[in-house]
Short mmCIF file of N, CA and C in Angstrom, two decimals:
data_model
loop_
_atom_site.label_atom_id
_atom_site.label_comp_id
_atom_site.label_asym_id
_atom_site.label_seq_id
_atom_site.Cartn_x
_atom_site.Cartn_y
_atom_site.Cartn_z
N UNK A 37 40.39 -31.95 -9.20
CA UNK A 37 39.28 -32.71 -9.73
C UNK A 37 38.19 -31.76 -10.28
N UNK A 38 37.78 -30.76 -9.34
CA UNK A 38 36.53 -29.97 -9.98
C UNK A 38 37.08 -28.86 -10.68
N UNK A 39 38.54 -28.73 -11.14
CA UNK A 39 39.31 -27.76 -12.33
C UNK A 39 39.02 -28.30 -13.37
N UNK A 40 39.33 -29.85 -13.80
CA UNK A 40 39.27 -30.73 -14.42
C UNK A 40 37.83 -30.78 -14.57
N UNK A 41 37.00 -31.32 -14.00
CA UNK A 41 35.70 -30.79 -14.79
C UNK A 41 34.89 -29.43 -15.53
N UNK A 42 35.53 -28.63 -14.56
CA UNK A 42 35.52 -27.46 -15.48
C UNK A 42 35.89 -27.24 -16.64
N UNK A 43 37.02 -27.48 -16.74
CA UNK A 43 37.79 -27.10 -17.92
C UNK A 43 37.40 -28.31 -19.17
N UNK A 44 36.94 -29.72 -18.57
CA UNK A 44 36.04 -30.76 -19.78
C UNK A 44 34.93 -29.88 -20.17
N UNK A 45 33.89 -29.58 -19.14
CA UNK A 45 32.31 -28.45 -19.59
C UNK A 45 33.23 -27.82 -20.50
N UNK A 46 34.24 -26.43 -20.29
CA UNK A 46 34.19 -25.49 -21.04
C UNK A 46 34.58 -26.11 -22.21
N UNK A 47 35.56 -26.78 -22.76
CA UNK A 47 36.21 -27.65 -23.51
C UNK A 47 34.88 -28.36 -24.74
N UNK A 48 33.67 -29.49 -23.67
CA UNK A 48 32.73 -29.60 -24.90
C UNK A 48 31.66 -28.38 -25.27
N UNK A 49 31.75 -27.48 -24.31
CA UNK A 49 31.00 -26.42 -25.02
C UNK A 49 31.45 -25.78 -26.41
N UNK A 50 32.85 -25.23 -25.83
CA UNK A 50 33.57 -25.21 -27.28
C UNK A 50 33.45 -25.70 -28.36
N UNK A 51 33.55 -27.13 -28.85
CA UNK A 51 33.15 -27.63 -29.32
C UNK A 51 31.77 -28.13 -29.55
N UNK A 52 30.77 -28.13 -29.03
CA UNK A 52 29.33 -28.24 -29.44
C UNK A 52 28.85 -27.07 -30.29
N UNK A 53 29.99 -25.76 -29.85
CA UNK A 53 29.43 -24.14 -30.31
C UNK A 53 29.92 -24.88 -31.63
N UNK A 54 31.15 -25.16 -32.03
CA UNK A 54 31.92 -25.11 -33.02
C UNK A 54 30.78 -26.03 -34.51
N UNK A 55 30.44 -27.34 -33.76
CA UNK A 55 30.12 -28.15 -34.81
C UNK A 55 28.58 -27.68 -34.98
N UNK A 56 27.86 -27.21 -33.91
CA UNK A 56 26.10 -26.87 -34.31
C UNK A 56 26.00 -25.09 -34.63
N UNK A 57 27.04 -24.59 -34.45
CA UNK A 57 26.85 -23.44 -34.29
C UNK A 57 26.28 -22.23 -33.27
N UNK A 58 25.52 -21.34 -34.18
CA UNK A 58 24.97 -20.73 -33.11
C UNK A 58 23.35 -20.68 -33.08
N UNK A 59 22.99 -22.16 -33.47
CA UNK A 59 21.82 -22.43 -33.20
C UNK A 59 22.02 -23.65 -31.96
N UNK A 60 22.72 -23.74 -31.17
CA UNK A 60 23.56 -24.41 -30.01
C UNK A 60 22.14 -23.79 -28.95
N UNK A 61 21.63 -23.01 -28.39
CA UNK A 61 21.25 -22.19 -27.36
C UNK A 61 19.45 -22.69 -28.15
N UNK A 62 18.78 -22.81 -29.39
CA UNK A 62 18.06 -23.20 -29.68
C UNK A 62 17.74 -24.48 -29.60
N UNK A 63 18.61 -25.47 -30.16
CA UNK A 63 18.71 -27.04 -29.45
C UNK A 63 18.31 -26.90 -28.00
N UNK A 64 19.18 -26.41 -27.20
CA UNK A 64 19.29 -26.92 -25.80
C UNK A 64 17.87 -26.33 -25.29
N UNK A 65 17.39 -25.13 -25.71
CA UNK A 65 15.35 -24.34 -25.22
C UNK A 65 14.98 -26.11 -25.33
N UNK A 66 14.58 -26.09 -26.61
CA UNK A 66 13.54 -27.02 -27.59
C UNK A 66 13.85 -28.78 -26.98
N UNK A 67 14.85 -28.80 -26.44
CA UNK A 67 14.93 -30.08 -25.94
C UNK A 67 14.42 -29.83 -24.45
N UNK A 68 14.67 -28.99 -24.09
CA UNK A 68 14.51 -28.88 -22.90
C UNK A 68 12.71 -28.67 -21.93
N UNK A 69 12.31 -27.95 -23.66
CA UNK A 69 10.74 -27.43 -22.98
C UNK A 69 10.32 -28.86 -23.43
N UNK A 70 10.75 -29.99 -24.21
CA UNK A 70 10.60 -31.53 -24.69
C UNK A 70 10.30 -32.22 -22.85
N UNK A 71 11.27 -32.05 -22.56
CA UNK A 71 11.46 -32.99 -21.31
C UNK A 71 10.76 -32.43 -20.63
N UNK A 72 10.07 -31.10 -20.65
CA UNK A 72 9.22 -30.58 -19.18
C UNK A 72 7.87 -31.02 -19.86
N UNK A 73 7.78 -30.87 -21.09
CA UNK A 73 6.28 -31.35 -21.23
C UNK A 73 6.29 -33.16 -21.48
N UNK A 74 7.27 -34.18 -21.51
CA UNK A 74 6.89 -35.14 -21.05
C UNK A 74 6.85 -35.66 -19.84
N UNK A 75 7.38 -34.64 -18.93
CA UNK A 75 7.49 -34.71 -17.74
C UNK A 75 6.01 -34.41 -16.98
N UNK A 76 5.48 -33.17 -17.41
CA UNK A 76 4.31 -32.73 -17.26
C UNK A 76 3.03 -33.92 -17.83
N UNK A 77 3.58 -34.73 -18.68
CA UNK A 77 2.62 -35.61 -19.20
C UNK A 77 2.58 -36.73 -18.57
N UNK A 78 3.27 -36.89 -17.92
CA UNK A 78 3.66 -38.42 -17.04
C UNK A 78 2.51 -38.61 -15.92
N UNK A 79 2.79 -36.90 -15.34
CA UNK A 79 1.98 -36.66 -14.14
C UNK A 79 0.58 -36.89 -14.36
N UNK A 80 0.33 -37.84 -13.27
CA UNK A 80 -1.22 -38.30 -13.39
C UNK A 80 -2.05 -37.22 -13.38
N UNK A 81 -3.52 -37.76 -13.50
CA UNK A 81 -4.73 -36.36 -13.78
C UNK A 81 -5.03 -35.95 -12.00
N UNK A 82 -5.75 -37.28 -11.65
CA UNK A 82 -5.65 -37.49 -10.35
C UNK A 82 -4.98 -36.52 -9.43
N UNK A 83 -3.62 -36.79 -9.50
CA UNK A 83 -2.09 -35.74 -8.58
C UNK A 83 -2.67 -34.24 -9.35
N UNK A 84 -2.92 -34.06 -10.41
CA UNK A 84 -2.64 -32.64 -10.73
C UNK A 84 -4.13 -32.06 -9.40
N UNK A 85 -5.35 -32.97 -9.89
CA UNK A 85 -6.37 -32.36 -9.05
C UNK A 85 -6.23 -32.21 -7.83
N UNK A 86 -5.99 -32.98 -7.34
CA UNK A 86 -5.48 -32.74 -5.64
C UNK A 86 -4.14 -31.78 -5.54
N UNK A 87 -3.60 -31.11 -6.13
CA UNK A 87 -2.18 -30.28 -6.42
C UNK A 87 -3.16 -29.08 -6.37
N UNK A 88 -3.58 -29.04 -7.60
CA UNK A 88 -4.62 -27.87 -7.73
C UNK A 88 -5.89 -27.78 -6.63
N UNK A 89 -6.07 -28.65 -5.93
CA UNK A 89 -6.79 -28.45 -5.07
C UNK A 89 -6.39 -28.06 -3.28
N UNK A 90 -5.47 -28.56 -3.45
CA UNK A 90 -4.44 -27.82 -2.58
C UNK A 90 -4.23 -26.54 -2.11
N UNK A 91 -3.73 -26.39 -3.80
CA UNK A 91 -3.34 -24.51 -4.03
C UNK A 91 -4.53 -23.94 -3.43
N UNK A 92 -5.68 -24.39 -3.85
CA UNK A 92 -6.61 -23.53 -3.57
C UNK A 92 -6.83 -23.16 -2.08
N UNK A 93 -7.15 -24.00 -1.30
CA UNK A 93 -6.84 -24.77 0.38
C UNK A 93 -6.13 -23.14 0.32
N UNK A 94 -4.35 -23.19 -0.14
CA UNK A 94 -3.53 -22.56 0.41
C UNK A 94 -3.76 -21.41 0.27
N UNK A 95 -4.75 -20.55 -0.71
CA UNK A 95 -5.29 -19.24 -1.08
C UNK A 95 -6.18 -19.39 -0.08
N UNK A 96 -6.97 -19.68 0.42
CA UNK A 96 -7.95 -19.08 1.23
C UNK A 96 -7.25 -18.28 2.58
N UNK A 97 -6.17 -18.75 3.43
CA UNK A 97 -5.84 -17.82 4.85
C UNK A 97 -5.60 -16.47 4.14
N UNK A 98 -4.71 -16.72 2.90
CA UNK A 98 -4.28 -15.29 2.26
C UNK A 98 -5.52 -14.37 1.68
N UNK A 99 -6.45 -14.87 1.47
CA UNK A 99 -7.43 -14.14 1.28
C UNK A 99 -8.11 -13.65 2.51
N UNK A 100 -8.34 -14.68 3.55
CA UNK A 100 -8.48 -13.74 4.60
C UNK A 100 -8.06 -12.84 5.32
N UNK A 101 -6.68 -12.98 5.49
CA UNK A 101 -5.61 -12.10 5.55
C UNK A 101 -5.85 -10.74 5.04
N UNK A 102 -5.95 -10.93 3.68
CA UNK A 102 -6.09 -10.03 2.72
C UNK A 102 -7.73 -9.26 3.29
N UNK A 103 -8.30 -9.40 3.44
CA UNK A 103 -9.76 -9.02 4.13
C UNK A 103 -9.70 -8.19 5.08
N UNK A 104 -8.80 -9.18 6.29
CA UNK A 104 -8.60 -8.01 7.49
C UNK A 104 -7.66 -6.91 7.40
N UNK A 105 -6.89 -7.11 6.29
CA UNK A 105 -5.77 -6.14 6.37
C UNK A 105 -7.34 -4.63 5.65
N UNK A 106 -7.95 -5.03 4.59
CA UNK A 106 -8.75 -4.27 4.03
C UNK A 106 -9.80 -3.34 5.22
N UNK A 107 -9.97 -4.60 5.65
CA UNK A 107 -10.87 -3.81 7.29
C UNK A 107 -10.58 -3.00 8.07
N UNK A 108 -9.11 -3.28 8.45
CA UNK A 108 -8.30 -2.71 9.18
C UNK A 108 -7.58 -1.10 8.63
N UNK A 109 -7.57 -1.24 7.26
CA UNK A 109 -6.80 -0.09 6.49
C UNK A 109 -8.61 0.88 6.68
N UNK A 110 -9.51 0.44 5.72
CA UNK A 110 -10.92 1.21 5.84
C UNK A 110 -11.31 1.44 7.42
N UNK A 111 -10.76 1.17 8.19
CA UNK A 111 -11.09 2.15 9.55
C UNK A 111 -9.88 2.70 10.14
N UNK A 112 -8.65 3.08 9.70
CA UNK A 112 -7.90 4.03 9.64
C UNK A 112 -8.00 4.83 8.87
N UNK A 113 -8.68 4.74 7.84
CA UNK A 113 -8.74 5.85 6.66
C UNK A 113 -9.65 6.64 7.25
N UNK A 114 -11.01 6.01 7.51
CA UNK A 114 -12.62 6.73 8.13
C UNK A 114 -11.76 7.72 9.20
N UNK A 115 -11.10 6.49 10.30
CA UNK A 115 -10.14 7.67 11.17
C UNK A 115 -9.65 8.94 11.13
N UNK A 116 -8.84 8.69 10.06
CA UNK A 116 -8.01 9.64 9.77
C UNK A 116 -8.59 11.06 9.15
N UNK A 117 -9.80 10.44 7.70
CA UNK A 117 -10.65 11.38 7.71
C UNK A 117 -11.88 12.99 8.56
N UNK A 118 -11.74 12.02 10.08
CA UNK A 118 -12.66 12.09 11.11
C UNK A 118 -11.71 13.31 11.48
N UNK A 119 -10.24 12.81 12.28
CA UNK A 119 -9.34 13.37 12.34
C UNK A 119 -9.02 14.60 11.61
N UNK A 120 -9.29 14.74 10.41
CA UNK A 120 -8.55 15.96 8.93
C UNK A 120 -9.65 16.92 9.28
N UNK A 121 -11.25 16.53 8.95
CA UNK A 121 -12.24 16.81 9.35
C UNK A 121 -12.04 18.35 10.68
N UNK A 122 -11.90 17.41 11.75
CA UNK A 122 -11.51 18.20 13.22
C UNK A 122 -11.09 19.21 13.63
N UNK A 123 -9.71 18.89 13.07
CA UNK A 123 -8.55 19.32 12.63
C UNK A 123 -8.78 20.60 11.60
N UNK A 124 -9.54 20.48 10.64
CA UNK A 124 -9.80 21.85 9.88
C UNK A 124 -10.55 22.70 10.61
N UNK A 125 -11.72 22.04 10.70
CA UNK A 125 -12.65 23.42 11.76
C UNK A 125 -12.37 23.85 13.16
N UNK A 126 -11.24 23.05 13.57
CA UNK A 126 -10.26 23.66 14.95
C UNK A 126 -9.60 24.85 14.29
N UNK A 127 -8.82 24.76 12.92
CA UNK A 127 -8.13 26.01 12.49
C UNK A 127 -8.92 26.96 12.12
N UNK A 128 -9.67 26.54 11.43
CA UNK A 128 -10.49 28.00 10.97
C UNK A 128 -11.08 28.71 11.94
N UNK A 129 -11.45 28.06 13.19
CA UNK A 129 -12.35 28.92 14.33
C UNK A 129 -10.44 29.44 15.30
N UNK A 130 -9.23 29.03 14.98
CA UNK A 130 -8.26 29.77 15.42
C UNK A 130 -7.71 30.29 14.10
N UNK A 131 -8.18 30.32 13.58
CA UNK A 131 -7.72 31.92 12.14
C UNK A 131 -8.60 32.61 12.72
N UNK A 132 -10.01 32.32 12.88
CA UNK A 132 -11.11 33.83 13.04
C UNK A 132 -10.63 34.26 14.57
N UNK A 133 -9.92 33.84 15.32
CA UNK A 133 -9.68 34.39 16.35
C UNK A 133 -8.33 34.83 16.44
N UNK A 134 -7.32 34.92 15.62
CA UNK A 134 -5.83 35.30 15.78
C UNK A 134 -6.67 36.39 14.91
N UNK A 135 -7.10 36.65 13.17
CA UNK A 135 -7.44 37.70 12.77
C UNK A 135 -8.27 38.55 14.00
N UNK A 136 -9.12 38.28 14.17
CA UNK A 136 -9.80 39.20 15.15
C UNK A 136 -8.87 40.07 16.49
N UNK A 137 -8.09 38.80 17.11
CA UNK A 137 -6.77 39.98 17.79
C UNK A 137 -5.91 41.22 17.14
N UNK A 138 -5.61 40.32 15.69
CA UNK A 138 -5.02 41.36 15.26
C UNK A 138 -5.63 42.49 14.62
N UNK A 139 -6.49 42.09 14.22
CA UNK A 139 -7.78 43.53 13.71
C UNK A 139 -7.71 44.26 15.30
N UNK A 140 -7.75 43.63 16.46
CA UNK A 140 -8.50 44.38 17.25
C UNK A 140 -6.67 45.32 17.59
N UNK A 141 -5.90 44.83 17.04
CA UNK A 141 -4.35 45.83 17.96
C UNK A 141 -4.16 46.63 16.73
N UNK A 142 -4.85 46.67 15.68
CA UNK A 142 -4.06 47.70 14.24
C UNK A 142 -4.98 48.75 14.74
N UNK A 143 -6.08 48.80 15.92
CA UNK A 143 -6.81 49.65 16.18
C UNK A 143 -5.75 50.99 16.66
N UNK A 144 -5.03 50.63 17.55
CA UNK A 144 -3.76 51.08 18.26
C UNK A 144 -4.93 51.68 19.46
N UNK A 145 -5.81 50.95 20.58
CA UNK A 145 -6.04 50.88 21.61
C UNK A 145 -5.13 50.38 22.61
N UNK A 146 -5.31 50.80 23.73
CA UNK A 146 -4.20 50.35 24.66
C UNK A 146 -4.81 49.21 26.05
N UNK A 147 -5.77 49.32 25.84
CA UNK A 147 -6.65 48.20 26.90
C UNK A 147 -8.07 47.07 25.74
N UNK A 148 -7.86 46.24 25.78
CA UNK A 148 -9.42 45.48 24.94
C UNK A 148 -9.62 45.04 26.29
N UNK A 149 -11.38 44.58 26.05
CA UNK A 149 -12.11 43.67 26.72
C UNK A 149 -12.62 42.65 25.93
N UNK A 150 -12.34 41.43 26.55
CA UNK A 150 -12.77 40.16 26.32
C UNK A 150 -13.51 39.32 27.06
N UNK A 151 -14.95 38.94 26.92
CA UNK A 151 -15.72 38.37 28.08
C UNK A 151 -15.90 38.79 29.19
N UNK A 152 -16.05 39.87 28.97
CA UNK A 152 -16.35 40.75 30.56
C UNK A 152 -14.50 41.17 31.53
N UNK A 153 -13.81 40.38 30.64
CA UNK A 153 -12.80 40.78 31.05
C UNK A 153 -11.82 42.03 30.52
N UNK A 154 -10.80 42.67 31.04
CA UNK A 154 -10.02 43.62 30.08
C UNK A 154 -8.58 42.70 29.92
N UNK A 155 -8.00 43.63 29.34
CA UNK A 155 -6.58 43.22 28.87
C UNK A 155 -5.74 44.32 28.49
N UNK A 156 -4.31 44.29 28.64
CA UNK A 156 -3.42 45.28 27.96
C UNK A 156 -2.94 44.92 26.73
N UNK A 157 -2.56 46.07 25.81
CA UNK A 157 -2.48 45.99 24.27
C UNK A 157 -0.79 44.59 24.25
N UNK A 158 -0.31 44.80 25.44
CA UNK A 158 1.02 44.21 25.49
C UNK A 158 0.51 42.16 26.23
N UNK A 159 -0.37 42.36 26.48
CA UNK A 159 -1.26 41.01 27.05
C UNK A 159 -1.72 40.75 25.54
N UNK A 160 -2.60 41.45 25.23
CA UNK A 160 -3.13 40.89 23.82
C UNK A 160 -2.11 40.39 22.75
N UNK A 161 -1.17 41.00 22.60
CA UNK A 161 0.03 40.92 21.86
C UNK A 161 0.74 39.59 22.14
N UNK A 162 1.32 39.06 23.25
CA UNK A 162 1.30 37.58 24.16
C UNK A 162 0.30 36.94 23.82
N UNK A 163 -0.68 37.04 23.57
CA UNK A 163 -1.95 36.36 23.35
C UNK A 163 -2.24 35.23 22.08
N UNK A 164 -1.71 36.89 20.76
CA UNK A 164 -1.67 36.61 19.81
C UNK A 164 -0.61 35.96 19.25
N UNK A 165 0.87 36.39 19.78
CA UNK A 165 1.68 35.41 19.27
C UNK A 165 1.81 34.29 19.75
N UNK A 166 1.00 33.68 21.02
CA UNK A 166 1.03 32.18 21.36
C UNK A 166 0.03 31.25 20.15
N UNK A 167 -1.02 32.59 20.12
CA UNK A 167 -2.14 31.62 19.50
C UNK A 167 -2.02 30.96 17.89
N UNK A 168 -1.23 32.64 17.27
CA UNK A 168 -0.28 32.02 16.15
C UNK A 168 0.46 31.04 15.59
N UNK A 169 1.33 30.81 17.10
CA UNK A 169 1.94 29.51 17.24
C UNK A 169 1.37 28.34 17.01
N UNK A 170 0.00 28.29 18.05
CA UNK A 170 -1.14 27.08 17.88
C UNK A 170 -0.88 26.83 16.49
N UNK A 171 -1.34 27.95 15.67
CA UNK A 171 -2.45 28.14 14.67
C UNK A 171 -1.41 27.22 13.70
N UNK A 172 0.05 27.84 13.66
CA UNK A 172 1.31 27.08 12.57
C UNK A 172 1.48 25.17 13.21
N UNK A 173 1.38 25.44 14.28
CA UNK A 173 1.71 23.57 14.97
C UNK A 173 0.18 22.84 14.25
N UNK A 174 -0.95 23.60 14.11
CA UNK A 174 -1.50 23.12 13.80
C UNK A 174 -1.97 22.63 12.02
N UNK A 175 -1.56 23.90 11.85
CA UNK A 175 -1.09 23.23 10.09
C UNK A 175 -0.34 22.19 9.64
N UNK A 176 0.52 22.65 10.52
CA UNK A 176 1.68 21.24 10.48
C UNK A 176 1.05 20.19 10.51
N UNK A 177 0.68 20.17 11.45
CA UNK A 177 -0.42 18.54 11.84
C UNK A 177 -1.43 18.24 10.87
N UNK A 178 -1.90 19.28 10.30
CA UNK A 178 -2.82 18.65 9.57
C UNK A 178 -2.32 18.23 8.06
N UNK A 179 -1.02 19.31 7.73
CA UNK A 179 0.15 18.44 7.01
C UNK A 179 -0.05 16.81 7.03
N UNK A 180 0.40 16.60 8.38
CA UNK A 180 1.08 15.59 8.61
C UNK A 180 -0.52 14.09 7.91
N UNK A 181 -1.09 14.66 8.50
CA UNK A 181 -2.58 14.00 8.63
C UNK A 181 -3.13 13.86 6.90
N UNK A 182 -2.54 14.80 6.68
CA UNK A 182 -3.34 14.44 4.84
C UNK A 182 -2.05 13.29 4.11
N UNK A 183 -1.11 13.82 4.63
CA UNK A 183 0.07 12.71 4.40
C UNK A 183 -0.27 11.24 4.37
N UNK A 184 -0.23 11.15 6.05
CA UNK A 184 -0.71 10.13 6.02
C UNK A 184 -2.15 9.24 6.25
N UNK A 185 -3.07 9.80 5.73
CA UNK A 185 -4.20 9.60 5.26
C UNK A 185 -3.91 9.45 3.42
N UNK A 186 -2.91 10.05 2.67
CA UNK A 186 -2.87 9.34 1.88
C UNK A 186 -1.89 7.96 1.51
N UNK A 187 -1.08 8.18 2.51
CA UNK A 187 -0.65 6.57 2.39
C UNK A 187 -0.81 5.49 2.74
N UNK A 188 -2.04 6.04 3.93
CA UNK A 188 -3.15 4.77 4.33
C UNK A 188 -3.70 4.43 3.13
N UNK A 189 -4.52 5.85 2.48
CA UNK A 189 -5.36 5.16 0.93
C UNK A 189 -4.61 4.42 0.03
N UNK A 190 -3.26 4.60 -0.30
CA UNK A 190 -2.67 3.84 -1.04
C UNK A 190 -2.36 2.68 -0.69
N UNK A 191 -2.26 2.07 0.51
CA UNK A 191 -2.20 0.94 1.01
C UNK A 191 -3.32 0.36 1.33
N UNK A 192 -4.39 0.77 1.16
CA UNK A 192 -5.85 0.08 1.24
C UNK A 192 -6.40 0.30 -0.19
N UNK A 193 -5.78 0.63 -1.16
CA UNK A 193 -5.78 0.53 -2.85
C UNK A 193 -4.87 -0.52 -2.98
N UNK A 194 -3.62 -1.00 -2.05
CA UNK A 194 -2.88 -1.65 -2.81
C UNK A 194 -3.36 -3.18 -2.42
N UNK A 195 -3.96 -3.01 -0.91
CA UNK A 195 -4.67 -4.36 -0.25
C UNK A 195 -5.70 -4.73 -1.23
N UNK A 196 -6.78 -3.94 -2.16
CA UNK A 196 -7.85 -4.35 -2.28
C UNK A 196 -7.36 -4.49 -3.88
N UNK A 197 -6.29 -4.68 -4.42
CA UNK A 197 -5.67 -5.13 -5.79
C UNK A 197 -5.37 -6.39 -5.22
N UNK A 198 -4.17 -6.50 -4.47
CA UNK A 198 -3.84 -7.60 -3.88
C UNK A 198 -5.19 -8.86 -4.14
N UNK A 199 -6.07 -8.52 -3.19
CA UNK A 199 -7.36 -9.71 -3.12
C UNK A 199 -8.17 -10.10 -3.86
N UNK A 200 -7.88 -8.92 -4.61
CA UNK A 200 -8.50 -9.32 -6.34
C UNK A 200 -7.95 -10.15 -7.26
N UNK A 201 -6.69 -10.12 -6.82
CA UNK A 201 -5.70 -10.89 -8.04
C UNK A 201 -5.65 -12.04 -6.94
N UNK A 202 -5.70 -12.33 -5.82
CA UNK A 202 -6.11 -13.65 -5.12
C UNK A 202 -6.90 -14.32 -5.24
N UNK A 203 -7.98 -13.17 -5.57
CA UNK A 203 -9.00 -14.04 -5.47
C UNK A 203 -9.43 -14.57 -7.47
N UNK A 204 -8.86 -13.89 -8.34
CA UNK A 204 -9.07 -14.37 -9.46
C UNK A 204 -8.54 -15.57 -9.53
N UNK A 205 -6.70 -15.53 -9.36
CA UNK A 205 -6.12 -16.52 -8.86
C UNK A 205 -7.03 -18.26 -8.66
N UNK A 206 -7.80 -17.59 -7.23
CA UNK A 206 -8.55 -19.23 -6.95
C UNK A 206 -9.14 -19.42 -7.87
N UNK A 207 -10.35 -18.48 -8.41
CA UNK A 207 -10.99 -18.62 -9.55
C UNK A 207 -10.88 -19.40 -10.97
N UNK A 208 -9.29 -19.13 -10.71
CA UNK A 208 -8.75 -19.86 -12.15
C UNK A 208 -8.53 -21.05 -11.85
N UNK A 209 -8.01 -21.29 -10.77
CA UNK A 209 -7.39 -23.08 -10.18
C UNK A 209 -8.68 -23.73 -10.10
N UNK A 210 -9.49 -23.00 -9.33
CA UNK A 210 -11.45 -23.72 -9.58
C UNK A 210 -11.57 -24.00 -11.31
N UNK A 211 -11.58 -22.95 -11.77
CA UNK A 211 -11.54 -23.22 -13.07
C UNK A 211 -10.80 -24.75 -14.04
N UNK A 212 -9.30 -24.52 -13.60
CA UNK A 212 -8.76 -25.73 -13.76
C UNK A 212 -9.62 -27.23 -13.48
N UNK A 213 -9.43 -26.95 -12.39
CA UNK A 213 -9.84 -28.18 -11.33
C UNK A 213 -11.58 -29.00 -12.46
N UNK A 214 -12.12 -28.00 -12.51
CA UNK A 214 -13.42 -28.35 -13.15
C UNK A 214 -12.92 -28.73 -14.77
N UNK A 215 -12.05 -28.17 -15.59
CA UNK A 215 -11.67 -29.01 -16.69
C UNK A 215 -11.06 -30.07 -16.44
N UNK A 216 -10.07 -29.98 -15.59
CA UNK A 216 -9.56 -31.70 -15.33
C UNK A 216 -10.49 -32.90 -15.13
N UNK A 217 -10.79 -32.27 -14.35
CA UNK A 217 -12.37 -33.42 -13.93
C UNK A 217 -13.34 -33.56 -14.88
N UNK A 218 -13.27 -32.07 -15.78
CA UNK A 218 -14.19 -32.98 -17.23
C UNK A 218 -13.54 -33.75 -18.24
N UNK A 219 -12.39 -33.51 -18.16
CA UNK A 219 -11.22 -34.43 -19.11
C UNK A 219 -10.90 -35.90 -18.94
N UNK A 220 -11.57 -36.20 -17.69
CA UNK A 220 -11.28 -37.64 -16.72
C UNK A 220 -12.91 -38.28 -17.29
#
């Protein structure tokens, strides 16, 4: 049964191509955008306003939505900033102190003092390659931190497009809504 209808469709297509040609695909647009705009014309003024007034209803959670997500992204960013901030002047005060070890061992002394304390050139040396270590884990991190501090910003650029085009959005259906009602 549904071979048989198949093969009728393909069958009058064939033939519809054959006798209208290949203005076949132009007929079928032009009739078709026919029936949506008497269709569209049928629809009362009334239904459209309450339709369109609706929509609007249904934009507002998404706009708030859209708000807190904005709130929420602008105090991870401040965060994160706070964080990068920290994070830099933690390294630079452990650069001036790994340079300063190592300035102090190219001396080729065999004991330093530090804070009233001493040390051996082989202690200082332990010292410096732990602090080194810090110093690279901590680049890393702050790697990590500009990273994602910028894909927070891009996602609190992409939130605050978002709410704009929401909120034009209502703007326009308000818009609507107020010609319909002057058209009535």
């Amino acid at each position: 049964m549904i071979k048989k209808a198949i093969v009728g469709g393909a069958v009058a297509l064939l033939l519809a191509t054959f006798f209208v040609g290949r203005d076949l695909a132009s007929y079928v647009r032009t009739s078709a955008g026919r029936v949506q705009d008497t269709v569209t014309d049928a629809v009362p003024t009334e239904f459209q306003i309450e339709r369109a007034r609706g929509m609007i209803k249904d934009l507002v959670p998404e706009i708030r939505k859209n708000m807190h997500v904005i709130a929420k992204e602008e105090v991870e960013v401040d965060n994160l900033e706070e964080q990068i901030l920290q994070t830099e002047a933690r390294l630079e005060k452990e650069k001036s102190d790994v340079m300063r070890l190592k300035t102090d061992l190219e001396t080729g002394e065999v004991t330093f003092a530090y804070a009233g304390r001493t040390y051996t050139a082989d202690r200082v040396k332990m010292d410096l390659a732990s602090r080194f270590e810090r110093y690279q884990t901590g680049e890393a991190t702050l790697k990590s931190l500009r990273e994602i501090h910028t894909a927070r910003q891009l996602s609190l650029d992409a939130a605050r497009v978002k709410l704009e085009n929401t909120l034009a959005e209502k703007r326009q259906l308000e818009v609507d809504v107020e010609n319909i009602e002057a058209q009535m």
